[in-house]
Coordinates of C-alpha atoms in Angstrom, one line a residue:
M205 CA -55.4 -85.0 -20.6
K206 CA -59.1 -86.5 -20.6
A207 CA -59.7 -84.2 -23.4
E208 CA -56.7 -85.4 -25.3
E209 CA -57.5 -89.1 -24.7
K210 CA -61.4 -88.7 -26.0
Q211 CA -59.9 -87.1 -29.0
K212 CA -57.5 -90.1 -29.8
K213 CA -60.5 -92.5 -29.0
L214 CA -62.7 -90.6 -31.6
E215 CA -59.8 -90.6 -34.1
T216 CA -59.5 -94.2 -33.9
V217 CA -63.1 -94.9 -34.0
G218 CA -63.2 -92.9 -37.2
R219 CA -60.4 -94.6 -38.9
H220 CA -62.2 -97.9 -38.2
L221 CA -65.4 -96.8 -39.5
L222 CA -63.8 -95.3 -42.5
G223 CA -62.0 -98.6 -43.1
L224 CA -65.2 -100.7 -42.8
F225 CA -67.0 -98.2 -45.0
I226 CA -64.2 -98.7 -47.7
L227 CA -64.5 -102.5 -47.6
V228 CA -68.2 -102.4 -47.8
V229 CA -68.5 -100.3 -50.6
V230 CA -65.0 -101.2 -52.6
G231 CA -65.2 -104.9 -51.8
P232 CA -68.3 -106.1 -53.9
L233 CA -67.3 -104.2 -57.0
P234 CA -64.5 -106.6 -58.5
L235 CA -67.0 -109.6 -57.9
Y236 CA -70.1 -107.6 -59.2
Y237 CA -68.1 -106.9 -62.5
A238 CA -66.9 -110.1 -63.0
E239 CA -70.2 -111.6 -62.7
S240 CA -72.0 -108.9 -64.7
T241 CA -72.5 -111.2 -67.7
G242 CA -75.0 -113.4 -65.8
V243 CA -78.7 -113.3 -66.8
D244 CA -80.1 -113.6 -63.1
Q245 CA -77.2 -111.1 -61.8
P246 CA -78.2 -109.5 -58.3
S247 CA -78.1 -106.0 -58.4
L248 CA -74.9 -103.9 -57.1
M249 CA -77.0 -103.0 -54.0
I250 CA -77.5 -106.7 -53.1
Y251 CA -73.5 -107.2 -53.5
F252 CA -73.1 -104.0 -51.0
L253 CA -75.9 -105.6 -48.3
Q254 CA -74.0 -108.7 -48.6
S255 CA -70.8 -107.3 -47.9
L256 CA -72.1 -105.2 -45.1
S257 CA -73.5 -108.1 -43.4
G258 CA -70.7 -110.5 -44.0
I259 CA -68.1 -108.1 -42.9
F260 CA -70.0 -107.5 -39.4
I261 CA -70.7 -111.2 -39.0
V262 CA -67.6 -112.7 -40.3
L263 CA -64.7 -110.0 -39.6
V264 CA -65.7 -107.5 -36.8
P265 CA -66.5 -109.7 -33.7
P266 CA -63.4 -112.0 -33.8
V267 CA -61.1 -109.5 -35.3
Y268 CA -61.9 -106.7 -32.6
T269 CA -62.0 -109.3 -29.9
N270 CA -58.5 -110.4 -30.7
I271 CA -56.7 -107.1 -31.3
Y272 CA -58.5 -105.2 -28.3
Y273 CA -58.6 -108.1 -25.8
L274 CA -56.6 -111.1 -26.5
I275 CA -53.5 -109.5 -27.8
P276 CA -53.2 -106.7 -25.0
K277 CA -54.3 -108.9 -22.3
F278 CA -52.4 -112.1 -23.2
L279 CA -50.1 -112.0 -26.2
E280 CA -48.3 -108.6 -25.1
T281 CA -47.7 -110.0 -21.7
K282 CA -46.5 -113.1 -22.7
R283 CA -49.1 -115.3 -21.4
Y284 CA -49.3 -117.4 -24.8
I285 CA -50.9 -120.4 -23.3
S286 CA -53.8 -118.0 -22.4
Y287 CA -53.7 -116.5 -25.8
V288 CA -54.0 -119.7 -27.7
I289 CA -57.1 -120.9 -25.2
G290 CA -58.9 -117.6 -26.2
C291 CA -58.4 -117.8 -29.8
I292 CA -59.6 -121.6 -29.6
L293 CA -62.9 -120.3 -27.7
I294 CA -63.3 -117.5 -30.6
I295 CA -62.9 -120.3 -33.1
A296 CA -65.5 -122.7 -31.2
T297 CA -68.1 -120.1 -30.6
W298 CA -67.7 -118.2 -34.0
G299 CA -67.0 -120.6 -36.3
P300 CA -70.8 -122.2 -36.4
V301 CA -72.1 -118.7 -36.8
V302 CA -69.8 -118.3 -39.9
A303 CA -70.8 -121.8 -40.9
Y304 CA -74.6 -121.5 -40.5
F305 CA -75.5 -118.0 -40.2
E306 CA -73.8 -116.5 -43.1
P307 CA -75.3 -119.0 -45.5
W308 CA -78.6 -118.3 -44.0
T309 CA -78.6 -114.8 -44.7
D310 CA -77.6 -115.4 -48.3
E311 CA -80.6 -117.7 -48.7
H312 CA -83.2 -115.9 -47.0
W313 CA -82.3 -112.2 -47.0
F314 CA -80.7 -111.9 -50.4
G315 CA -82.4 -114.8 -52.3
L316 CA -79.4 -116.8 -53.2
P317 CA -79.5 -120.3 -53.6
A318 CA -78.9 -122.5 -50.4
E319 CA -75.4 -123.8 -49.8
V320 CA -74.1 -126.8 -48.3
V321 CA -73.2 -126.1 -44.5
R322 CA -69.6 -127.5 -43.2
I323 CA -68.9 -126.3 -39.8
E324 CA -65.3 -127.1 -40.6
D325 CA -65.3 -124.3 -43.3
G326 CA -66.4 -121.9 -40.4
F327 CA -63.7 -123.2 -38.0
F328 CA -61.2 -122.7 -41.0
A329 CA -62.4 -119.3 -41.8
I330 CA -62.0 -117.9 -38.3
L331 CA -58.7 -119.5 -38.0
L332 CA -57.5 -117.7 -40.9
I333 CA -59.1 -114.4 -40.0
L334 CA -57.5 -114.7 -36.5
I335 CA -54.0 -115.3 -38.0
I336 CA -54.3 -112.6 -40.7
A337 CA -55.6 -110.1 -38.1
T338 CA -52.9 -111.0 -35.5
L339 CA -49.9 -110.8 -38.2
M340 CA -51.4 -107.3 -39.2
N341 CA -51.9 -106.0 -35.8
L342 CA -48.3 -107.1 -34.7
S343 CA -46.9 -105.7 -37.7
Y344 CA -48.6 -102.2 -37.0
R345 CA -47.5 -102.4 -33.6
W346 CA -44.0 -103.1 -34.5
F347 CA -44.1 -100.2 -37.1
I348 CA -45.5 -97.6 -34.6
Q349 CA -42.8 -98.8 -31.7
L350 CA -39.9 -98.5 -34.4
S351 CA -41.3 -94.9 -34.9
R352 CA -41.3 -94.0 -31.8
I353 CA -37.9 -95.3 -31.3
K354 CA -36.9 -93.2 -34.3
Q355 CA -38.2 -90.3 -33.0
V356 CA -36.5 -90.7 -29.6
E357 CA -33.4 -91.1 -31.2
N358 CA -33.7 -88.1 -33.6
D359 CA -34.7 -86.0 -30.3
R360 CA -31.8 -87.3 -28.8
L361 CA -29.4 -86.4 -31.9
N362 CA -30.8 -83.1 -32.0
I363 CA -30.4 -82.3 -28.4
E364 CA -26.6 -83.7 -28.9
L365 CA -26.1 -81.3 -31.9
S366 CA -27.5 -78.6 -30.5
L367 CA -25.1 -78.9 -27.5
L368 CA -22.2 -79.7 -29.7
K369 CA -22.9 -76.7 -31.7
N370 CA -23.1 -74.2 -28.2
Q371 CA -20.1 -75.4 -27.3
I372 CA -18.0 -74.2 -30.1
N373 CA -15.3 -72.1 -28.9
P374 CA -17.2 -69.1 -27.4
H375 CA -13.5 -67.8 -25.9
F376 CA -13.0 -66.4 -29.6
F377 CA -15.8 -63.7 -28.7
F378 CA -14.0 -62.9 -25.3
N379 CA -10.8 -62.6 -27.0
T380 CA -12.0 -60.3 -29.5
L381 CA -13.8 -58.4 -27.3
N382 CA -10.7 -57.7 -25.4
N383 CA -8.9 -56.9 -28.2
L384 CA -11.8 -54.5 -29.0
Y385 CA -11.1 -53.0 -25.7
S386 CA -7.4 -52.4 -26.1
L387 CA -8.1 -50.9 -29.6
A388 CA -10.6 -48.6 -28.1
L389 CA -8.2 -47.6 -25.1
E390 CA -5.8 -46.6 -28.2
K391 CA -8.3 -45.0 -30.2
S392 CA -7.5 -47.0 -33.4
D393 CA -8.9 -46.2 -36.3
E394 CA -9.7 -50.2 -36.6
T395 CA -12.1 -50.2 -34.0
P396 CA -15.4 -49.5 -36.1
Q397 CA -14.3 -52.2 -38.5
V398 CA -13.7 -54.9 -35.8
I399 CA -17.2 -54.1 -34.3
L400 CA -19.0 -54.3 -37.8
K401 CA -17.0 -57.8 -38.2
L402 CA -17.7 -59.0 -34.5
S403 CA -21.5 -57.9 -35.0
E404 CA -21.9 -59.9 -38.3
M405 CA -20.4 -63.0 -36.8
M406 CA -22.4 -62.8 -33.9
R407 CA -25.7 -62.2 -35.8
Y408 CA -24.9 -65.2 -38.0
T409 CA -23.7 -67.5 -35.1
I410 CA -27.0 -66.6 -32.9
Y411 CA -29.7 -66.6 -35.6
D412 CA -28.8 -68.1 -38.8
C413 CA -27.0 -71.0 -37.1
K414 CA -30.5 -72.1 -35.5
E415 CA -31.0 -73.8 -38.9
S416 CA -29.6 -77.5 -39.4
Q417 CA -28.5 -76.3 -42.7
V418 CA -27.3 -73.1 -44.2
Q419 CA -25.7 -71.7 -47.2
I420 CA -22.1 -72.3 -48.1
G421 CA -21.8 -68.4 -49.1
N422 CA -22.8 -67.4 -45.4
E423 CA -20.4 -69.9 -44.0
I424 CA -17.5 -68.7 -46.0
N425 CA -18.3 -65.0 -45.1
Y426 CA -18.1 -66.2 -41.5
L427 CA -14.6 -67.7 -42.1
E428 CA -13.6 -64.5 -43.9
N429 CA -14.6 -62.3 -41.1
Y430 CA -12.9 -64.7 -38.6
I431 CA -9.6 -64.1 -40.8
A432 CA -10.1 -60.6 -41.1
L433 CA -10.2 -60.1 -37.6
Q434 CA -7.1 -62.4 -36.7
H435 CA -5.1 -60.0 -39.4
I436 CA -6.0 -57.3 -37.3
R437 CA -5.2 -58.9 -33.9
H438 CA -1.9 -60.3 -35.0
N439 CA -0.9 -57.0 -37.3
T440 CA -0.2 -59.3 -40.5
D441 CA -1.8 -59.6 -43.9
D442 CA 0.3 -62.6 -45.5
N443 CA 0.6 -65.5 -43.1
I444 CA -3.1 -66.9 -43.6
K445 CA -3.9 -67.6 -47.2
F446 CA -7.7 -68.6 -48.1
T447 CA -8.7 -69.8 -51.5
K448 CA -11.9 -70.9 -52.6
E449 CA -13.9 -72.1 -55.6
V450 CA -17.7 -72.4 -55.1
E451 CA -19.7 -73.4 -58.2
D452 CA -23.2 -72.4 -56.2
S453 CA -22.9 -70.1 -53.0
T454 CA -26.4 -71.2 -51.9
T455 CA -25.4 -74.8 -51.7
K456 CA -26.5 -76.1 -48.3
I457 CA -24.0 -77.3 -45.3
A458 CA -24.2 -77.9 -41.6
P459 CA -23.1 -74.9 -39.9
M460 CA -20.1 -74.1 -37.9
I461 CA -18.3 -77.3 -39.1
L462 CA -15.5 -75.6 -40.7
I463 CA -14.7 -72.7 -38.3
V464 CA -13.7 -75.5 -35.9
F465 CA -10.6 -76.4 -37.8
L466 CA -9.7 -72.7 -38.6
E467 CA -10.0 -72.2 -34.8
N468 CA -7.7 -74.9 -33.9
A469 CA -4.9 -74.2 -36.5
I470 CA -4.8 -70.5 -35.5
K471 CA -4.8 -71.4 -31.5
H472 CA -2.1 -74.0 -31.9
G473 CA -0.1 -72.4 -34.8
L474 CA -0.5 -68.6 -35.2
E475 CA -0.8 -67.7 -31.7
V476 CA 1.9 -69.4 -30.1
M477 CA 4.8 -69.1 -32.9
S478 CA 7.2 -66.5 -32.6
D479 CA 7.7 -66.1 -36.4
K480 CA 7.5 -68.1 -39.8
A481 CA 3.8 -69.0 -38.8
Y482 CA 1.6 -69.8 -41.8
L483 CA -2.0 -70.9 -42.5
N484 CA -3.1 -72.3 -45.9
I485 CA -6.8 -72.7 -46.2
R486 CA -8.5 -74.3 -49.6
L487 CA -12.1 -74.8 -50.1
K488 CA -13.9 -76.2 -52.9
A489 CA -17.7 -76.4 -53.4
T490 CA -19.7 -78.4 -56.1
E491 CA -23.4 -79.0 -56.2
N492 CA -22.8 -82.6 -54.6
E493 CA -19.2 -82.2 -52.6
L494 CA -17.4 -80.1 -50.5
R495 CA -13.7 -80.2 -50.1
F496 CA -11.9 -78.6 -47.4
E497 CA -8.3 -78.6 -46.7
I498 CA -6.4 -76.5 -43.9
E499 CA -2.6 -76.7 -43.2
N500 CA -0.4 -75.0 -40.5
N501 CA 2.7 -75.2 -38.9
H502 CA 3.3 -75.7 -35.0
E503 CA 5.8 -75.8 -32.3
N504 CA 3.8 -78.4 -30.3
S505 CA 5.0 -82.1 -29.9
D506 CA 1.7 -83.2 -28.3
H507 CA -0.4 -84.3 -31.1
E508 CA -3.2 -84.8 -28.6
D509 CA -3.3 -81.6 -27.1
I510 CA -3.3 -79.9 -30.7
E511 CA -6.5 -81.8 -31.8
G512 CA -8.0 -80.7 -28.3
L513 CA -12.0 -81.0 -27.6
G514 CA -13.0 -78.8 -30.6
L515 CA -12.0 -81.6 -33.1
E516 CA -13.4 -84.2 -31.0
N517 CA -16.8 -81.9 -31.2
V518 CA -16.5 -81.6 -34.9
R519 CA -15.9 -85.5 -35.6
R520 CA -19.1 -86.0 -33.6
R521 CA -21.2 -83.6 -35.3
L522 CA -19.9 -84.9 -38.7
S523 CA -20.7 -88.6 -37.7
L524 CA -24.4 -87.5 -36.8
I525 CA -25.0 -85.2 -39.5
Y526 CA -23.2 -87.0 -42.6
P527 CA -22.9 -90.7 -41.1
E528 CA -21.7 -92.2 -44.3
N529 CA -21.0 -89.0 -46.5
H530 CA -17.9 -87.6 -45.2
K531 CA -14.3 -88.4 -44.9
L532 CA -12.0 -86.6 -42.4
E533 CA -8.1 -87.1 -42.5
I534 CA -5.9 -85.5 -40.0
T535 CA -2.1 -85.8 -40.3
D536 CA 0.8 -84.2 -38.3
L537 CA 4.2 -84.6 -39.7
D538 CA 7.4 -82.8 -39.1
G539 CA 5.6 -79.9 -37.5
V540 CA 2.8 -79.5 -39.9
F541 CA -0.8 -80.2 -39.2
K542 CA -3.0 -80.9 -41.8
I543 CA -6.8 -81.4 -42.0
E544 CA -8.6 -83.0 -45.3
L545 CA -12.3 -83.1 -45.1
S546 CA -14.4 -84.2 -47.9
I547 CA -18.6 -83.9 -47.5
Q548 CA -21.0 -85.7 -50.0
L549 CA -23.9 -83.0 -50.0
N550 CA -27.6 -83.5 -50.8
K551 CA -27.6 -87.1 -50.0

């Protein structure tokens, strides 16, 4: 820990020295070239030396005393009167230095004409320097604090998203494994196909979905494998219809969003209805927008039970990932449950 603190201090000192160096080197250039037409123009080196002495006499002592002592000790602790007194002491002690010593160095070190010394100019210069330094330091601290708050918020959201993603209906795999066990007992020819599709789905869920964004083509393939397994489980081929129109299969989308709607529709429709169950799925994806619609009939009169925790999960994920760029409409009318989702991508 001490090594890290020492490293941070060295980095801070390095940044400050670099900033002072830039001020010393770059600061005199505009003034020098602005006066370069004069006959008795001092050399550029003289300007650099003047800049060096001026910065370390005028700027460094009051600025560093202010930002490393007065602000942390008094201003941050809301001891405002003490802070004002400290600033007054700096102005009273360093104002005369600026007023007398800085013109003296110009005259005796650099051979410039003597200037009229006015102590009030020194007081005003230090006051202005303190005001600017305080405002800049507080702005920097505010920016750093805001960045840290943003980082903490992002970390919290990422953790929440990870937890929500891990809650996505793991019972599906258990149900499929149970069906796989039944097929194995029956020595069904469909057993290898079920194993292959389940393997693909588990690989996608475990590995690909670690990323925050996946290709829409991979997400569609996951949906199609899920539907194929449902056909095998329910021994039917015509009650689930999936139509899709995709411009670019590499378009990115958050993973495991759409599957929740499909699972919910099958759980409350296909799996509980004795006959005449249907499920229609429509997906259209362009470079900038995804539209997903799913419609199924059901026999459950309890609207809240139909929605369940899965849809609450996906609502929360959508609000975190696409806060201003999605629209979700859910209707349940006359035994038909319909979901319409649109997402603005690449924003």
